[in-house]
Each structure stands twice: as structure tokens, then as C-alpha cells.
PDB file of C-alpha atoms in Angstrom:
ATOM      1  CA  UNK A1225      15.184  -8.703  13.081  1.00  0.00           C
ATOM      2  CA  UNK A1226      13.948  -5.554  15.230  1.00  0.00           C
ATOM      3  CA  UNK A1227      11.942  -3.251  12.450  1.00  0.00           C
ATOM      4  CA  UNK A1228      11.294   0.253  13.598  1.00  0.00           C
ATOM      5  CA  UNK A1229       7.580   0.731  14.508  1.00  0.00           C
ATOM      6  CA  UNK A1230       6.950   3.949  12.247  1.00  0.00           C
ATOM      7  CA  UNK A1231       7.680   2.127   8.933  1.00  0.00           C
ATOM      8  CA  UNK A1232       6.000  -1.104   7.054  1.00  0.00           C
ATOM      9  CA  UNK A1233       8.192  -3.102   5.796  1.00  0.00           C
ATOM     10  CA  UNK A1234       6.375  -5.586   2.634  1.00  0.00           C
ATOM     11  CA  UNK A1235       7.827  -8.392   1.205  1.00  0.00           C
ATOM     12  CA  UNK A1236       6.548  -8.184  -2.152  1.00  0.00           C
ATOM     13  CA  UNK A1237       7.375 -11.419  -3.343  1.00  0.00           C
ATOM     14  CA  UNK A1238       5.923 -12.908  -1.114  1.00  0.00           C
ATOM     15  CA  UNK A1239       2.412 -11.154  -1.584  1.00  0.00           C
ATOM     16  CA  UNK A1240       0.879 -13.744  -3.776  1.00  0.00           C
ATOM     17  CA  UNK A1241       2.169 -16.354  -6.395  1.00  0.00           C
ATOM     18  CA  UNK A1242       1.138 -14.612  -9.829  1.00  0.00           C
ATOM     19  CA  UNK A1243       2.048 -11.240 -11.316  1.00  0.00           C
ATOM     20  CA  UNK A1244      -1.173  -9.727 -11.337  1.00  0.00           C
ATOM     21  CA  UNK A1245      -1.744 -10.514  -8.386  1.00  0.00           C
ATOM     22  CA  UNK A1246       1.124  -9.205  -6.768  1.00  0.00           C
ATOM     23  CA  UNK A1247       0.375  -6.151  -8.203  1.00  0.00           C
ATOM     24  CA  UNK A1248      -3.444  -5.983  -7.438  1.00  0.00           C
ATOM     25  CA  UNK A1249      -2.514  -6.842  -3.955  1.00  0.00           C
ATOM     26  CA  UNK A1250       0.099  -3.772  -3.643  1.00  0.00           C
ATOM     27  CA  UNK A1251      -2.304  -1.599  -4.821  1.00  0.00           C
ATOM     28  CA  UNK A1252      -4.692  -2.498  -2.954  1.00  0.00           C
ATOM     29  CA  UNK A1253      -2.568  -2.522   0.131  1.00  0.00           C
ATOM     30  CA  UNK A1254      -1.437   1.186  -0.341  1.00  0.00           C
ATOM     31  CA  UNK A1255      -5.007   2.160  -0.132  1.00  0.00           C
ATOM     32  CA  UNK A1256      -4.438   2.076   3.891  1.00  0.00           C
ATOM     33  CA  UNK A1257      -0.652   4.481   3.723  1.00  0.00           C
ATOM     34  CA  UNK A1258      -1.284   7.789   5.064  1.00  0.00           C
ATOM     35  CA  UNK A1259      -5.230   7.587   6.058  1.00  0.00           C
ATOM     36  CA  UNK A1260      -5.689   9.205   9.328  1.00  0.00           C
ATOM     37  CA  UNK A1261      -6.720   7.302  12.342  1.00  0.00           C
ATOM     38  CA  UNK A1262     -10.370   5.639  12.100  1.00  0.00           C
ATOM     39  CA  UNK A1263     -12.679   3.250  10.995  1.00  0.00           C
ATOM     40  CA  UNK A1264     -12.834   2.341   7.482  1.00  0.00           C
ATOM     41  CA  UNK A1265     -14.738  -0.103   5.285  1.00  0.00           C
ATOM     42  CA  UNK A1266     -13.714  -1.174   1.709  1.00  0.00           C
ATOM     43  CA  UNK A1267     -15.917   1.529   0.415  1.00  0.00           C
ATOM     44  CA  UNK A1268     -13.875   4.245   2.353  1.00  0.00           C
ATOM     45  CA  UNK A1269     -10.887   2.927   1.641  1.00  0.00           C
ATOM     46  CA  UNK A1270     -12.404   3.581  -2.476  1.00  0.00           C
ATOM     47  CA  UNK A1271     -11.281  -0.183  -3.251  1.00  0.00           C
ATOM     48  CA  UNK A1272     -13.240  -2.682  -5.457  1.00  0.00           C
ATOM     49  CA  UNK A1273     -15.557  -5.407  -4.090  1.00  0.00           C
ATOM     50  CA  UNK A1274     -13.291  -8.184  -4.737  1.00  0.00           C
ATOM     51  CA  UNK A1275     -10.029  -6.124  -3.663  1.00  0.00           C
ATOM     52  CA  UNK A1276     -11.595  -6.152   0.115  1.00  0.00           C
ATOM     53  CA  UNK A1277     -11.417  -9.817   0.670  1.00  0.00           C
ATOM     54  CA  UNK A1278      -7.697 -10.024  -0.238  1.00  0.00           C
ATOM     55  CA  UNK A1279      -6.990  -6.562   1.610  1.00  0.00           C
ATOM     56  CA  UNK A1280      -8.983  -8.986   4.763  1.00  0.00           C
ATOM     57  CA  UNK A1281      -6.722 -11.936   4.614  1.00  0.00           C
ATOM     58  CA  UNK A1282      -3.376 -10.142   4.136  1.00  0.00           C
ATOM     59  CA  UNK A1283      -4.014  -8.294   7.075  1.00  0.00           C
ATOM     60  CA  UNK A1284      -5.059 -11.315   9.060  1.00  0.00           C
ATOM     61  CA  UNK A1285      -1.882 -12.955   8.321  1.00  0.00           C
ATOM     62  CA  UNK A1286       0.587  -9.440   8.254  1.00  0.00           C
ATOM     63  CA  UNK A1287      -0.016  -7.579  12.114  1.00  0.00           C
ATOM     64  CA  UNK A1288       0.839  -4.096  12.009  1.00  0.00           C
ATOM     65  CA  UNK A1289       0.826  -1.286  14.343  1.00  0.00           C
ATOM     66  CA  UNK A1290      -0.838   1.122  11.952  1.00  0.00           C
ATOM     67  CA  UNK A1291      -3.705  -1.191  11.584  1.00  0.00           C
ATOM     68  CA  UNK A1292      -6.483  -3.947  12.896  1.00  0.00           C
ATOM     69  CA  UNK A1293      -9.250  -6.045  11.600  1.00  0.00           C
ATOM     70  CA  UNK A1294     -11.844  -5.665  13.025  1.00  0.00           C
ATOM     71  CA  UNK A1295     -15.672  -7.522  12.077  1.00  0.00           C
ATOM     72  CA  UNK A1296     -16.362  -5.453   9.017  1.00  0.00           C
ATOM     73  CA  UNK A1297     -13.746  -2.913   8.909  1.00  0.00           C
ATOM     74  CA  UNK A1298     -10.440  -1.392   9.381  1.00  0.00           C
ATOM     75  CA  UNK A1299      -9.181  -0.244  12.348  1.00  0.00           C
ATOM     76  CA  UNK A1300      -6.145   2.504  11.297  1.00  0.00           C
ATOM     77  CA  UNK A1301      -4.729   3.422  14.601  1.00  0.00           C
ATOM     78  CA  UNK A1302      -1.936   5.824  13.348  1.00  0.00           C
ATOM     79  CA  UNK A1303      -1.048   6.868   9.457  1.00  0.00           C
ATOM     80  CA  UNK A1304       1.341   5.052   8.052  1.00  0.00           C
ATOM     81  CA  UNK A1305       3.515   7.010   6.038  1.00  0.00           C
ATOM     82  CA  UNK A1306       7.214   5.612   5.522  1.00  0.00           C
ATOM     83  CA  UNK A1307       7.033   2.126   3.819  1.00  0.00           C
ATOM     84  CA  UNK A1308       9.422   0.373   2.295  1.00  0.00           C
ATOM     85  CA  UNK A1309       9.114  -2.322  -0.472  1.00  0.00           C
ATOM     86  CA  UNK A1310      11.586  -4.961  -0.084  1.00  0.00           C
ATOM     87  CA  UNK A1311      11.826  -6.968  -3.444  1.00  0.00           C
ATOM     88  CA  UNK A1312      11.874  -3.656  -6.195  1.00  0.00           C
ATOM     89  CA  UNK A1313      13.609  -5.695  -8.361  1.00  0.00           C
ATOM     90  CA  UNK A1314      10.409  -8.351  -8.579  1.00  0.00           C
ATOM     91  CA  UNK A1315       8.395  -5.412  -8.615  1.00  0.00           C
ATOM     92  CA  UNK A1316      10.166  -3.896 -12.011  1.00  0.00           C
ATOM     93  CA  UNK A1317      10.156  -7.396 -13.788  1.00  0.00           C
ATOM     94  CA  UNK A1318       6.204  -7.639 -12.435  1.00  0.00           C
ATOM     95  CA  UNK A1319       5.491  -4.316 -14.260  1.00  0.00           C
ATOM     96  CA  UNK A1320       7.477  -5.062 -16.830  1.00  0.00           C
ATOM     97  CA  UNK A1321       5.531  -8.445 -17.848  1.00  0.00           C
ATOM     98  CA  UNK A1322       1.889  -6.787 -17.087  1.00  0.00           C
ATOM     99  CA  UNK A1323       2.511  -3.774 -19.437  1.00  0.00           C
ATOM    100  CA  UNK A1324       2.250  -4.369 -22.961  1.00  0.00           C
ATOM    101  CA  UNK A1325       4.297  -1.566 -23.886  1.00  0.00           C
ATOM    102  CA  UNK A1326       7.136  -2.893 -21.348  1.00  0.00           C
ATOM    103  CA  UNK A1327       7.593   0.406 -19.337  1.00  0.00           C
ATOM    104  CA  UNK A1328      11.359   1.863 -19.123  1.00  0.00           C
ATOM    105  CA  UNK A1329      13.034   2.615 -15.915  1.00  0.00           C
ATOM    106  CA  UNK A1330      12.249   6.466 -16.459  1.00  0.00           C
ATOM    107  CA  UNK A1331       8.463   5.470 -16.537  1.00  0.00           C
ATOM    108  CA  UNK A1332       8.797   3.203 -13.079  1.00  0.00           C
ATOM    109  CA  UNK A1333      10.845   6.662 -12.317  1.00  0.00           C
ATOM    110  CA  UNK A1334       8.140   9.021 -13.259  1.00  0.00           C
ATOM    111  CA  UNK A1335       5.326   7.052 -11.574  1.00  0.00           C
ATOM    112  CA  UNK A1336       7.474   6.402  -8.326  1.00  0.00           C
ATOM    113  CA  UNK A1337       8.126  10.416  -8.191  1.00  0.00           C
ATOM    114  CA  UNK A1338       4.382  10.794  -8.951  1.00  0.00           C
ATOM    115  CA  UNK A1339       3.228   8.843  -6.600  1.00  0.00           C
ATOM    116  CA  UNK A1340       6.152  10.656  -4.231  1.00  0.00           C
ATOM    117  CA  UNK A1341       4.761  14.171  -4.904  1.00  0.00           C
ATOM    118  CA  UNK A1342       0.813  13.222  -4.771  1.00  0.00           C
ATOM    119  CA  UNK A1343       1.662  11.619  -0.862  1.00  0.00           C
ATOM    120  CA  UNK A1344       4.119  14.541   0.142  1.00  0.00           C
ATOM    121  CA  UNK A1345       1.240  17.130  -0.575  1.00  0.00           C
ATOM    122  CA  UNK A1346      -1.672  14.840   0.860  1.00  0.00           C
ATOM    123  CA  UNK A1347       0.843  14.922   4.306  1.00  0.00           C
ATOM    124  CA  UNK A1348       1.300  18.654   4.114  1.00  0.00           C
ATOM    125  CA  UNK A1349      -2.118  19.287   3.311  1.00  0.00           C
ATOM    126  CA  UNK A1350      -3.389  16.623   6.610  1.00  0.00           C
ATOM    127  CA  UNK A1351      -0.688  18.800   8.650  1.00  0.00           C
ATOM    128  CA  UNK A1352      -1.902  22.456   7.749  1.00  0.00           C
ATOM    129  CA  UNK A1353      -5.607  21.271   8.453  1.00  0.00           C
ATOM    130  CA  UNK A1354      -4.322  20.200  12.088  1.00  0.00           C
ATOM    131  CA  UNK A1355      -2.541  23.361  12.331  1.00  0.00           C
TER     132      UNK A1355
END
């Protein structure tokens, strides 16, 4: 299947094999959307010391034309700002297992518009600065 260059498209089932790591990996994935082109090291990127490794071998084994591996870094060659997550439903019953408190849909809802709201500005922001 053709996928349009401008958007990722993740599999998130397929990430890893556990819940938590599913989720750790997702996270640690959308540390790359919307970063503008350059180099960047796990440090940079503000992930953990053990969230670089994975970050390393998904990329390795998921090419994208937003970004490269390079020896000890990143290479982000354009921002990657539309992504879609195929697999939501996996996602909810993930979040639902790794939450003690079980999250409703208006709490996915609330995070997902968060989330929404905090990228939307950090794109208008990037754009006025270009301006």
C-alpha cells in the first residue's frame, strides 16, 4: 500500500509484545513528531537513558522520511507532524490495563485533545518564529 510521505503511519500493536512496553515505546517515539530538522541525541530529544536504545532499534527496523540513524544520533530531516496510530483500539485497552484507576473514554478524550492543543501551539509558535 502507497502511504503519503507527509504522515507516519505506526502500527501500534505491533510495537512490542507487553503493555508497558507498548506504551513506553509510543512515548518514546513521539519524542521525534514535530522537532525541526537537525541532529539530536537522546538527551535532546529529553528521553531517559534506557528509552534511547529502544528509540535506536525501532528506527533501525521502521525507515522513515522524517528521520535517520545515524552513529550516535538522530538525523530529523523534516518535522513530522501528521501521524496516525493505527490500532487505537489496542491502545485504549493498553491504557486501560496500565492505569489503576481504569481511565474513561472522556480521560483518553481529554489527554488526546491535550496533547492536540499543546502540538497545534508548538506548530504555530515554530511558524511565527520563521515568519
Amino acid at each position: 500500500m502507497n502511504q503519503p510521505e507527509e504522515l507516519l503511519f505506526l502500527h501500534y500493536a505491533t510495537l512490542a509484545t507487553t503493555t508497558q512496553e507498548r506504551l513506553q515505546l509510543l512515548a518514546t517515539i513521539s519524542a521525534l513528531f514535530n522537532r525541526p530538522p537537525g541532529l539530536y541525541d537522546g538527551t535532546a530529544l529529553g528521553l531517559s537513558p534506557g528509552a534511547w536504545p529502544q528509540l535506536c532499534v525501532w528506527l533501525q527496523h521502521n525507515p522513515s522520511p522524517f528521520w535517520t540513524l545515524e552513529q550516535q544520533s538522530i538525523r530529523i530531516h523534516r518535522a513530522c507532524q501528521k501521524h496516525v496510530i493505527i490500532g487505537t483500539g489496542q491502545l485504549i485497552e493498553d491504557l486501560r490495563f496500565s492505569s489503576p484507576s481504569r481511565p474513561s473514554f472522556d480521560d483518553v478524550w481529554q489527554a488526546a485533545s491535550l496533547f492536540i492543543q499543546q502540538n497545534i501551539e508548538g506548530i504555530s509558535h515554530d511558524q511565527k518564529a520563521e515568519a
